[in-house]
Amino acid sequence: MSNKGQTSYFYDVIWSRFRVNRFALAGAVVVILMFMVALLAPLISPHDPAAIDAYHILLPPSLDHWMGTDDLGRDVLSRMMHGAGISLMVGFVAIGIAIVIGTVVGLLAGYYSGWADAVLMRFVDIMLCFPTLFLILAVIALLEPSIWYIMIIIGLTGWMGVARLVRAEVLSIRERDYVLAARSIGASDLRIIFRHILPNVMGPVLVSATLGVAGAILTESALSFLGIGVQPPTPSWGNILSAGKEFIEFAWWLSLFPGLAIMVTVLSYYLVGEGIRDALDPRLNR
Amino acid sequence: MLNYLLKRLIMMIPLLLGITIITFAVIHLAPGEPVEMQTALSPKVTKETRERIRKFYGLDKPLHVQYVTWVTRLAKLDFGRSFASDNRPVLDKIKERIPVTLSLNIVALILEFGLAVPIGVLAARYRDRLFDKGMTIFVFIGFSAPSFALAIFGIYFFGVVLGWLPLSGLHSLGSESLPLLARLWDLAKHVILPIGIVTFGAIAGLSRYMRSSMLEVLGQDYIVTARAKGLSERVVIYRHALRNALLPAITLLGFSVPGLIGGSVIMESIFSIPGMGKLFFDGVMMRDYPLIMGILVIGAGLTLVGNLLADLLYAVADPRIRHGKG
């Protein structure tokens, strides 16, 4: 009972629709490039990101230092390259947590409906009331700032949208004939949920995961900017920018490059996410 | 309508309770006790004093008793006193900050709707043409540019290089003695950057939403009918389509409240604006527990009010909600 062939056909169709979307394709290229930079940072970064050089502080961009040096004489490009990994890791782990929680809550609420649905969705409503940044700040400040807490708390405060989305999908999917068929041959609830319903909600989940990574990268950089995110000397785009703000009058490169990097990365994830959404739902385009 | 309002108000009660439970849970995640935090800094505090404070906050009782005591006090609008050296009631501190944050965000919200709705509608009307593509890029840049980086460059460019705008705060020194108009102008110069940046960042979501909502509506049968009976494109778009596309956008209004309030932490910190976000950030840095709890509850409460207002607006605009089951 394999449906591998059909699945790959499905992805072929999605890919062929995605491919013709130039914005989305450009976003995907940037995303892949960023990944390569992050993975290869130790090999390709021109300098040691932690090497302090008192004779070369706050140098403007040059051939030796493409993005200049910071107030401790460290090479900004090398720090940016090492920071890329941190930013991407925070984005992916945080959204991974959010997706898992959101999907499980949405599946349970949508499939069982009744009081389970009522309780879970009221919980979602309550969580949605809090200004997310307030919750994150409170938790991180109370437990020491650390990159693990940041990833976990961004995940724990970011799953509600996914839960709502999945629930809405499940509500319509569970009425389909194939679910009825599965039930009539005696499939257990768990099997129906994970084998028959889950694969059909993965599309929209993938879209919100992609958009979510963009949001998580922004949140991490905002926290690092406020000084309660990734702690120096570990470089992250947010804390490079934060350190640079004091020198903006005579060292613009310290703020500009991390700012641009965040923007381009967030934009790319967003374009990819929108591209997947349009590819999944051809009604909206074409 | 009154019935609907009443129903909505009753539905808010469990949500409010939930908000207090989560706030309470978050605060008790922290290792150590608030008393330790408050007294750790001064070695002069004796064991007896510490015990007295514990008693005062009810920290010697089990958690559920603490919670009930706290919520009962909240119900009487007693948010406790700040741990900060001024030791003032938390509610007073929040009350004087709320108007600043709220009015800045309301202005930003009005600007956001005023700009995003026309952008979305026109982008849908001139779909895939130059305007649509240009606006797509513009709103995406606004969405993805980190607001704090924009703020820094804004301050540097408009404040330092050009010298047009003040660097921080809400008023210039001695502005109290200026005539009313000059004072307003002074205020405007202080808030234009923070409001502009918040608006720029928020336009993307709504304008994209309006665009796809318009595209969907424009494909409906009644639009085809309207066109078929020879109505001008303007009437079709602005009378028939816009109304229906605009309705769902109203719910976005309520949803955007927590984001705006949360974002105020960043903007108010950078621009030294004495609002709720700055108060919260300072409170978090000093581990001012009563203040943190108070702002979490009030911030979430404001979202509830925002959602309620959005729903009421929706009911006013859409008779199906007003008279239906809602």
XYZ file of C-alpha atoms in Angstrom:
612
model
C 0.000 0.000 0.000
C 2.488 2.577 -1.114
C 1.547 6.009 -2.284
C 5.127 7.138 -2.831
C 4.563 7.681 -6.524
C 1.627 9.973 -5.924
C 3.450 11.903 -3.226
C 6.419 12.646 -5.439
C 4.056 13.651 -8.227
C 2.435 16.081 -5.788
C 5.805 17.631 -4.943
C 6.725 17.759 -8.626
C 3.637 19.845 -9.301
C 4.374 22.139 -6.356
C 7.959 22.541 -7.487
C 7.001 23.287 -11.072
C 4.672 26.040 -9.841
C 7.257 27.347 -7.369
C 10.006 27.377 -9.975
C 8.335 29.906 -12.229
C 7.934 32.398 -9.359
C 11.040 34.528 -9.720
C 10.700 36.247 -6.319
C 10.365 32.922 -4.526
C 13.238 31.380 -6.441
C 15.513 34.300 -5.597
C 14.512 33.891 -1.946
C 15.332 30.186 -2.059
C 18.764 30.903 -3.530
C 19.541 33.378 -0.729
C 18.310 30.930 1.903
C 20.588 28.202 0.542
C 23.547 30.597 0.286
C 23.049 31.680 3.900
C 23.042 28.059 4.980
C 26.294 27.406 3.162
C 27.902 30.479 4.687
C 26.730 29.444 8.153
C 27.976 25.875 7.768
C 31.276 26.808 6.164
C 31.957 29.852 8.343
C 34.965 28.296 10.140
C 36.529 27.473 6.760
C 35.741 30.513 4.654
C 35.768 33.405 7.118
C 38.828 35.498 6.278
C 39.797 36.208 9.906
C 39.306 34.765 13.362
C 35.998 36.305 14.519
C 37.304 36.588 18.076
C 40.761 37.959 17.288
C 41.125 41.331 18.998
C 43.490 43.757 17.295
C 44.034 47.011 19.144
C 45.882 48.575 16.217
C 43.040 48.153 13.757
C 39.891 49.277 15.530
C 36.884 50.747 13.694
C 38.480 50.494 10.247
C 36.113 51.211 7.351
C 35.519 48.477 4.769
C 38.658 47.666 2.809
C 40.067 44.823 0.745
C 41.411 43.122 3.848
C 38.268 43.743 5.914
C 35.296 43.750 3.517
C 32.906 44.904 6.200
C 35.433 46.844 8.286
C 36.417 46.145 11.868
C 34.628 46.762 15.147
C 35.633 48.648 18.278
C 37.889 45.761 19.365
C 39.495 45.442 15.951
C 37.631 42.240 15.116
C 36.764 41.548 11.488
C 33.055 42.278 10.997
C 32.641 39.964 7.985
C 34.011 37.011 9.945
C 31.732 37.804 12.877
C 28.761 38.108 10.518
C 29.561 34.713 9.005
C 29.755 33.040 12.404
C 26.657 34.937 13.535
C 24.695 33.590 10.562
C 24.759 30.107 12.070
C 23.460 31.384 15.399
C 20.621 33.335 13.795
C 19.587 30.421 11.590
C 19.800 27.941 14.448
C 17.617 30.098 16.683
C 15.121 30.529 13.867
C 14.895 26.837 13.045
C 14.890 25.367 16.544
C 12.357 27.938 17.786
C 10.026 27.317 14.882
C 10.556 23.560 15.153
C 9.221 23.737 18.697
C 6.346 25.994 17.671
C 5.382 23.744 14.753
C 5.377 20.569 16.822
C 3.244 22.063 19.608
C 0.947 23.895 17.214
C 0.409 20.887 14.982
C -0.323 18.505 17.862
C -2.716 20.963 19.541
C -4.427 21.714 16.228
C -4.768 18.019 15.323
C -6.214 17.100 18.715
C -8.579 20.078 18.855
C -9.790 19.604 15.302
C -10.119 15.822 15.405
C -11.764 15.358 18.784
C -13.740 18.637 18.809
C -16.128 18.814 21.800
C -14.657 19.859 25.105
C -11.044 19.052 24.144
C -11.421 21.533 21.302
C -13.051 24.117 23.558
C -10.353 23.890 26.232
C -7.416 23.881 23.817
C -8.739 26.736 21.723
C -9.526 28.896 24.765
C -5.929 28.305 25.807
C -4.837 29.471 22.357
C -7.028 32.577 22.731
C -5.479 33.357 26.098
C -1.923 32.949 24.824
C -2.724 35.183 21.865
C -3.698 38.003 24.216
C -0.183 38.472 25.527
C 2.153 40.784 23.687
C 4.672 38.087 22.737
C 7.691 40.254 23.298
C 6.516 40.982 26.864
C 6.251 37.275 27.672
C 9.624 36.526 26.123
C 11.306 39.397 27.943
C 9.793 38.405 31.279
C 10.842 34.769 31.011
C 14.337 35.417 29.710
C 15.067 38.101 32.248
C 13.873 35.894 35.090
C 15.922 32.898 33.929
C 19.364 34.078 32.811
C 19.606 35.009 29.118
C 20.931 32.021 27.181
C 20.561 30.945 23.586
C 18.670 27.794 24.650
C 16.101 29.669 26.689
C 15.646 32.076 23.790
C 14.939 29.323 21.293
C 12.578 27.536 23.667
C 10.648 30.632 24.697
C 10.276 31.925 21.124
C 8.914 28.475 20.287
C 6.596 28.359 23.290
C 5.099 31.746 22.425
C 4.816 31.163 18.686
C 2.702 28.036 18.189
C -0.812 29.481 18.458
C -1.160 30.537 14.833
C -0.114 27.075 13.669
C -2.610 25.447 16.036
C -5.473 27.533 14.653
C -4.433 26.859 11.083
C -4.093 23.098 11.578
C -7.381 22.890 13.454
C -9.232 24.645 10.645
C -7.720 22.263 8.089
C -8.497 19.199 10.185
C -12.123 20.240 10.608
C -12.646 19.919 6.868
C -10.314 16.967 6.266
C -11.907 14.724 8.882
C -15.183 14.815 6.955
C -13.561 13.471 3.801
C -14.422 10.051 2.474
C -10.955 8.582 2.924
C -11.076 9.308 6.645
C -14.460 7.640 6.815
C -13.034 4.712 4.852
C -10.086 4.407 7.225
C -12.417 4.481 10.187
C -14.715 1.871 8.679
C -11.869 -0.637 8.311
C -11.159 -0.121 11.990
C -8.140 2.213 11.964
C -7.395 3.689 15.392
C -7.768 7.406 16.068
C -4.014 7.807 16.312
C -3.494 6.094 12.987
C -6.128 8.229 11.294
C -4.672 11.395 12.750
C -1.041 10.748 11.913
C -1.340 8.600 8.809
C -4.284 10.158 7.019
C -4.844 13.663 8.331
C -1.358 14.893 9.185
C 0.116 14.506 5.666
C -2.720 16.630 4.331
C -2.071 19.552 6.648
C 1.690 19.585 6.049
C 1.434 22.049 3.178
C -0.027 24.964 5.132
C 2.199 24.037 8.087
C 5.274 24.268 5.862
C 4.172 27.733 4.738
C 3.720 29.025 8.256
C 7.004 27.399 9.319
C 8.858 29.288 6.613
C 7.209 32.567 7.557
C 7.805 31.712 11.209
C 11.555 31.326 10.727
C 11.601 34.870 9.362
C 9.739 36.093 12.444
C 11.967 34.159 14.844
C 15.131 35.574 13.282
C 13.692 39.071 13.730
C 12.723 38.341 17.337
C 16.143 36.937 18.202
C 17.893 39.928 16.718
C 15.561 42.277 18.592
C 16.316 40.481 21.876
C 20.044 40.527 21.202
C 19.728 44.184 20.331
C 18.064 44.850 23.690
C 20.971 43.043 25.329
C 19.068 40.034 26.601
C 19.535 37.746 23.618
C 22.701 36.021 22.476
C 25.412 37.241 24.814
C 28.765 38.560 23.615
C 31.403 37.428 22.775
C 29.267 34.929 20.788
C 28.430 36.913 17.658
C 24.847 37.251 16.454
C 23.561 39.740 13.930
C 21.495 41.388 16.629
C 24.321 41.907 19.084
C 26.771 43.073 16.407
C 24.193 45.719 15.490
C 23.594 46.544 19.129
C 27.315 47.047 19.749
C 27.522 49.145 16.607
C 24.811 51.616 17.571
C 27.173 53.540 19.822
C 29.605 54.103 16.976
C 27.116 54.937 14.258
C 28.417 58.471 13.863
C 31.833 57.342 12.706
C 31.466 53.623 11.958
C 28.250 53.098 9.992
C 29.458 49.721 8.730
C 28.986 48.188 12.182
C 25.234 48.771 11.991
C 24.576 48.634 8.263
C 25.826 45.136 7.445
C 24.062 43.231 10.210
C 20.908 45.269 9.548
C 21.052 44.390 5.846
C 21.816 40.739 6.596
C 18.765 40.444 8.836
C 16.604 42.190 6.273
C 17.732 40.102 3.309
C 17.397 36.855 5.246
C 13.951 37.653 6.621
C 12.808 38.814 3.192
C 14.082 35.620 1.569
C 12.251 33.340 3.991
C 9.152 35.419 3.472
C 9.356 35.175 -0.311
C 9.930 31.428 -0.123
C 6.964 31.055 2.229
C 4.694 33.070 -0.045
C 5.991 31.122 -3.018
C 5.094 27.800 -1.410
C 1.682 29.147 -0.430
C 0.924 30.252 -3.982
C 2.196 26.951 -5.351
C -0.068 25.024 -2.975
C -3.076 27.169 -3.761
C -3.119 27.900 -7.471
C -6.563 29.504 -7.215
C -5.039 32.751 -5.984
C -2.641 33.118 -8.862
C -2.987 32.173 -12.499
C -26.713 44.479 19.543
C -26.903 44.829 23.319
C -27.319 41.086 23.611
C -24.276 40.530 21.483
C -22.211 42.934 23.569
C -23.312 41.223 26.770
C -22.424 37.804 25.419
C -19.012 39.035 24.389
C -18.387 40.579 27.792
C -19.268 37.352 29.598
C -16.946 35.414 27.302
C -14.105 37.657 28.415
C -14.229 36.482 32.024
C -12.644 33.037 31.543
C -10.064 34.588 29.249
C -9.163 37.143 31.914
C -8.794 34.355 34.476
C -6.586 32.444 32.053
C -4.428 35.520 31.590
C -3.865 35.790 35.336
C -3.016 32.072 35.609
C -0.400 32.279 32.872
C 1.083 35.464 34.295
C 1.296 33.837 37.716
C 2.908 30.721 36.225
C 5.480 32.733 34.277
C 6.569 34.638 37.352
C 6.918 31.457 39.381
C 9.189 29.928 36.755
C 11.949 32.050 38.136
C 14.398 30.366 40.467
C 14.469 31.947 43.924
C 11.761 34.079 45.398
C 10.866 37.679 44.750
C 11.806 38.461 48.331
C 15.308 37.165 47.818
C 15.565 39.428 44.797
C 14.310 42.418 46.652
C 16.503 41.882 49.666
C 19.569 40.263 48.143
C 21.072 43.596 47.243
C 21.149 45.016 50.738
C 22.957 42.901 53.317
C 21.403 44.996 56.081
C 18.099 43.167 55.759
C 17.755 40.838 58.700
C 16.200 37.455 58.663
C 13.177 38.815 60.507
C 12.551 41.502 57.912
C 12.798 38.922 55.183
C 10.270 36.782 57.025
C 7.990 39.796 57.384
C 8.073 40.505 53.661
C 7.430 36.836 52.941
C 4.365 37.003 55.153
C 3.243 40.224 53.539
C 3.306 38.717 50.056
C 1.902 35.451 51.385
C 4.956 33.593 50.108
C 4.874 31.210 53.048
C 1.556 29.809 51.811
C 1.091 27.128 49.146
C 0.971 28.267 45.503
C -2.768 28.024 44.962
C -3.439 30.114 48.071
C -0.938 32.698 46.802
C -2.708 32.746 43.464
C -6.156 33.203 44.961
C -4.897 35.985 47.246
C -3.271 37.719 44.273
C -6.318 37.436 42.015
C -8.637 38.661 44.759
C -6.430 41.722 45.106
C -6.405 42.196 41.317
C -10.191 42.113 41.306
C -10.069 45.109 43.654
C -7.599 46.729 41.236
C -4.792 46.334 43.770
C -1.709 45.448 41.760
C 0.670 45.765 44.690
C 3.616 48.075 45.074
C 6.658 48.340 42.850
C 9.954 46.898 44.141
C 11.726 49.952 42.754
C 13.068 52.464 45.218
C 10.025 54.724 44.825
C 7.840 51.855 46.097
C 4.774 53.314 44.414
C 1.591 51.373 43.632
C 2.098 49.485 40.375
C -1.248 50.615 39.021
C -0.299 54.304 39.356
C 2.965 53.708 37.533
C 1.219 51.892 34.698
C -1.626 54.398 34.517
C 0.664 57.315 33.804
C 2.444 55.346 31.047
C -0.543 53.836 29.239
C -1.755 57.029 27.490
C 1.645 57.540 25.847
C 1.894 53.998 24.463
C -1.753 53.825 23.546
C -1.910 57.118 21.685
C 1.313 56.443 19.763
C -0.003 53.031 18.728
C -3.441 54.344 17.803
C -1.880 56.930 15.524
C 0.305 54.202 13.997
C -2.735 51.969 13.575
C -4.719 54.705 11.825
C -1.800 55.421 9.514
C -1.373 51.704 8.872
C -4.998 51.277 7.801
C -4.990 54.540 5.900
C -2.006 53.440 3.838
C -2.308 49.672 3.668
C -5.943 49.492 2.544
C -5.497 51.728 -0.520
C -2.191 50.029 -1.342
C -3.790 46.590 -1.181
C -6.860 47.635 -3.173
C -4.871 49.358 -5.893
C -2.376 46.493 -6.061
C -5.287 44.115 -6.648
C -6.850 46.401 -9.225
C -3.599 46.869 -11.134
C -2.434 43.356 -10.443
C 0.952 42.373 -11.899
C 1.407 45.880 -13.228
C 4.197 48.218 -12.161
C 2.287 49.591 -9.142
C 1.583 46.114 -7.807
C 5.168 44.969 -8.188
C 6.644 48.162 -6.777
C 4.347 48.057 -3.771
C 5.096 44.387 -3.179
C 8.775 45.194 -2.880
C 8.106 48.280 -0.744
C 5.926 46.516 1.804
C 8.238 43.507 1.992
C 11.159 45.767 2.785
C 9.107 47.343 5.548
C 8.244 43.936 6.907
C 11.740 42.515 6.873
C 13.859 45.512 7.862
C 14.426 45.207 11.614
C 12.716 48.173 13.250
C 15.600 48.814 15.619
C 18.057 49.112 12.746
C 15.715 51.539 10.950
C 15.423 53.484 14.194
C 19.188 53.784 14.584
C 19.705 54.914 11.011
C 16.717 57.237 11.265
C 18.093 58.884 14.386
C 21.519 59.151 12.827
C 20.338 60.531 9.478
C 17.474 62.828 10.480
C 18.754 63.659 13.934
C 22.529 63.860 13.642
C 23.339 64.436 9.962
C 20.428 66.647 8.943
C 19.583 67.864 12.435
C 15.871 67.987 11.555
C 14.564 65.802 14.342
C 15.317 65.499 18.046
C 17.140 62.353 19.144
C 14.922 61.037 21.913
C 12.126 61.613 24.388
C 8.748 63.209 23.805
C 9.407 66.883 24.495
C 12.252 69.319 24.140
C 13.618 70.954 27.241
C 11.464 73.904 28.236
C 8.730 73.112 25.739
C 6.107 73.570 28.478
C 6.408 77.332 28.168
C 5.747 77.306 24.414
C 2.343 78.193 22.956
C 0.057 75.256 22.193
C 0.774 74.994 18.471
C 4.516 75.133 18.950
C 4.241 72.494 21.646
C 2.290 70.206 19.317
C 4.865 70.764 16.597
C 7.577 69.882 19.089
C 5.737 66.691 20.035
C 5.184 65.794 16.384
C 8.882 66.109 15.645
C 9.641 63.723 18.487
C 7.170 61.030 17.505
C 7.344 61.080 13.716
C 10.247 58.624 13.525
C 8.980 56.007 15.989
C 5.447 56.147 14.575
C 6.699 56.108 10.995
C 8.906 53.083 11.590
C 6.165 51.129 13.362
C 3.738 51.929 10.538
C 6.234 51.003 7.833
C 6.758 47.630 9.468
C 3.054 46.941 9.867
C 1.853 47.889 6.376
C 3.021 44.639 4.763
C 0.685 42.289 6.600
C -2.470 44.294 6.094
C -1.817 45.413 2.519
C -1.017 41.862 1.395
C -4.129 40.699 3.145
C -6.236 43.392 1.466
C -4.732 42.521 -1.891
C -5.577 38.829 -1.737
C -8.942 39.565 -0.160
C -9.767 41.947 -3.028
C -8.577 39.442 -5.617
C -10.824 36.825 -4.094
C -13.843 39.123 -4.003
C -13.218 40.322 -7.558
C -13.607 36.742 -8.733
C -17.086 36.386 -7.180
C -20.246 36.056 -9.215
C -21.820 39.286 -7.996
C -18.825 41.222 -9.300
C -19.268 39.592 -12.687
C -22.933 40.557 -12.478
C -22.105 44.133 -11.533
C -19.723 44.393 -14.467
C -22.202 42.698 -16.780
C -24.887 45.228 -16.047
C -22.496 47.903 -17.197
C -21.391 49.533 -13.955
C -18.193 51.491 -14.211
C -15.037 49.860 -12.929
C -14.868 52.483 -10.159
C -18.296 51.630 -8.816
C -17.575 47.928 -9.060
C -14.310 48.224 -7.160
C -15.169 50.817 -4.546
C -18.853 50.096 -3.914
C -19.242 46.382 -4.463
C -15.854 44.789 -3.949
C -14.175 47.006 -1.354
C -16.936 46.648 1.210
C -16.774 42.899 1.187
C -13.003 42.763 1.079
C -12.709 45.232 3.943
C -14.834 43.237 6.372
C -12.300 40.533 7.266
C -9.626 43.206 7.652
C -11.488 44.502 10.691
C -10.587 41.364 12.632
C -6.931 42.034 11.858
C -7.368 45.254 13.786
C -7.928 43.347 17.006
C -5.111 40.924 16.302
C -2.571 43.661 15.755
C -2.920 45.063 19.287
C -0.546 42.661 21.089
C 2.066 43.081 18.379
C 1.939 46.846 18.633
C 2.126 46.854 22.432
C 4.953 44.309 22.379
C 6.822 46.284 19.743
C 6.637 49.356 21.936
C 9.344 47.795 24.122
C 11.853 48.234 21.312
C 10.731 51.624 20.031
C 10.318 53.189 23.455
C 13.687 51.870 24.612
C 15.515 53.260 21.586
C 13.752 56.618 21.580
C 13.570 56.915 25.402
C 9.824 57.385 25.247
C 8.245 57.132 28.705
C 5.586 54.561 27.793
C 4.506 51.143 28.953
C 7.118 49.299 26.891
C 9.963 51.211 28.459
C 8.446 50.769 31.905
C 8.209 47.031 31.302
C 11.762 46.752 30.017
C 13.137 48.660 32.997
C 10.988 46.566 35.325
C 12.259 43.343 33.788
C 15.857 44.493 34.117
C 15.346 45.230 37.827
C 13.217 42.123 38.377
C 10.402 44.263 39.683
C 7.977 41.357 40.009
C 4.765 43.218 40.923
C 5.347 45.597 38.029
C 6.072 42.774 35.563
C 2.931 40.909 36.621
C 0.847 44.051 36.489
C 1.949 44.985 32.978
C 1.518 41.425 31.688
C -2.065 41.345 32.969
C -2.912 44.848 31.773
C -1.173 44.367 28.412
C -3.150 41.180 27.766
C -6.291 42.895 29.048
C -5.789 45.687 26.510
C -5.654 43.044 23.785
C -8.973 41.669 24.997
C -10.461 45.153 24.796
C -8.968 45.599 21.319
C -10.500 42.319 20.172
C -13.842 43.308 21.651
C -13.791 46.668 19.845
C -12.868 44.939 16.582
C -15.713 42.462 17.015
C -18.197 45.244 17.775
C -17.022 47.134 14.713
C -17.488 43.968 12.723
C -21.005 43.557 14.080
C -21.826 47.138 13.153
C -20.491 46.603 9.639
C -21.963 43.166 9.055
C -25.652 42.654 9.896
C -25.234 38.890 9.611
C -23.192 38.865 12.816
C -25.456 41.313 14.618
C -28.615 39.322 14.071
C -27.211 35.857 13.665
C -25.787 33.535 16.236
C -22.489 35.402 16.341
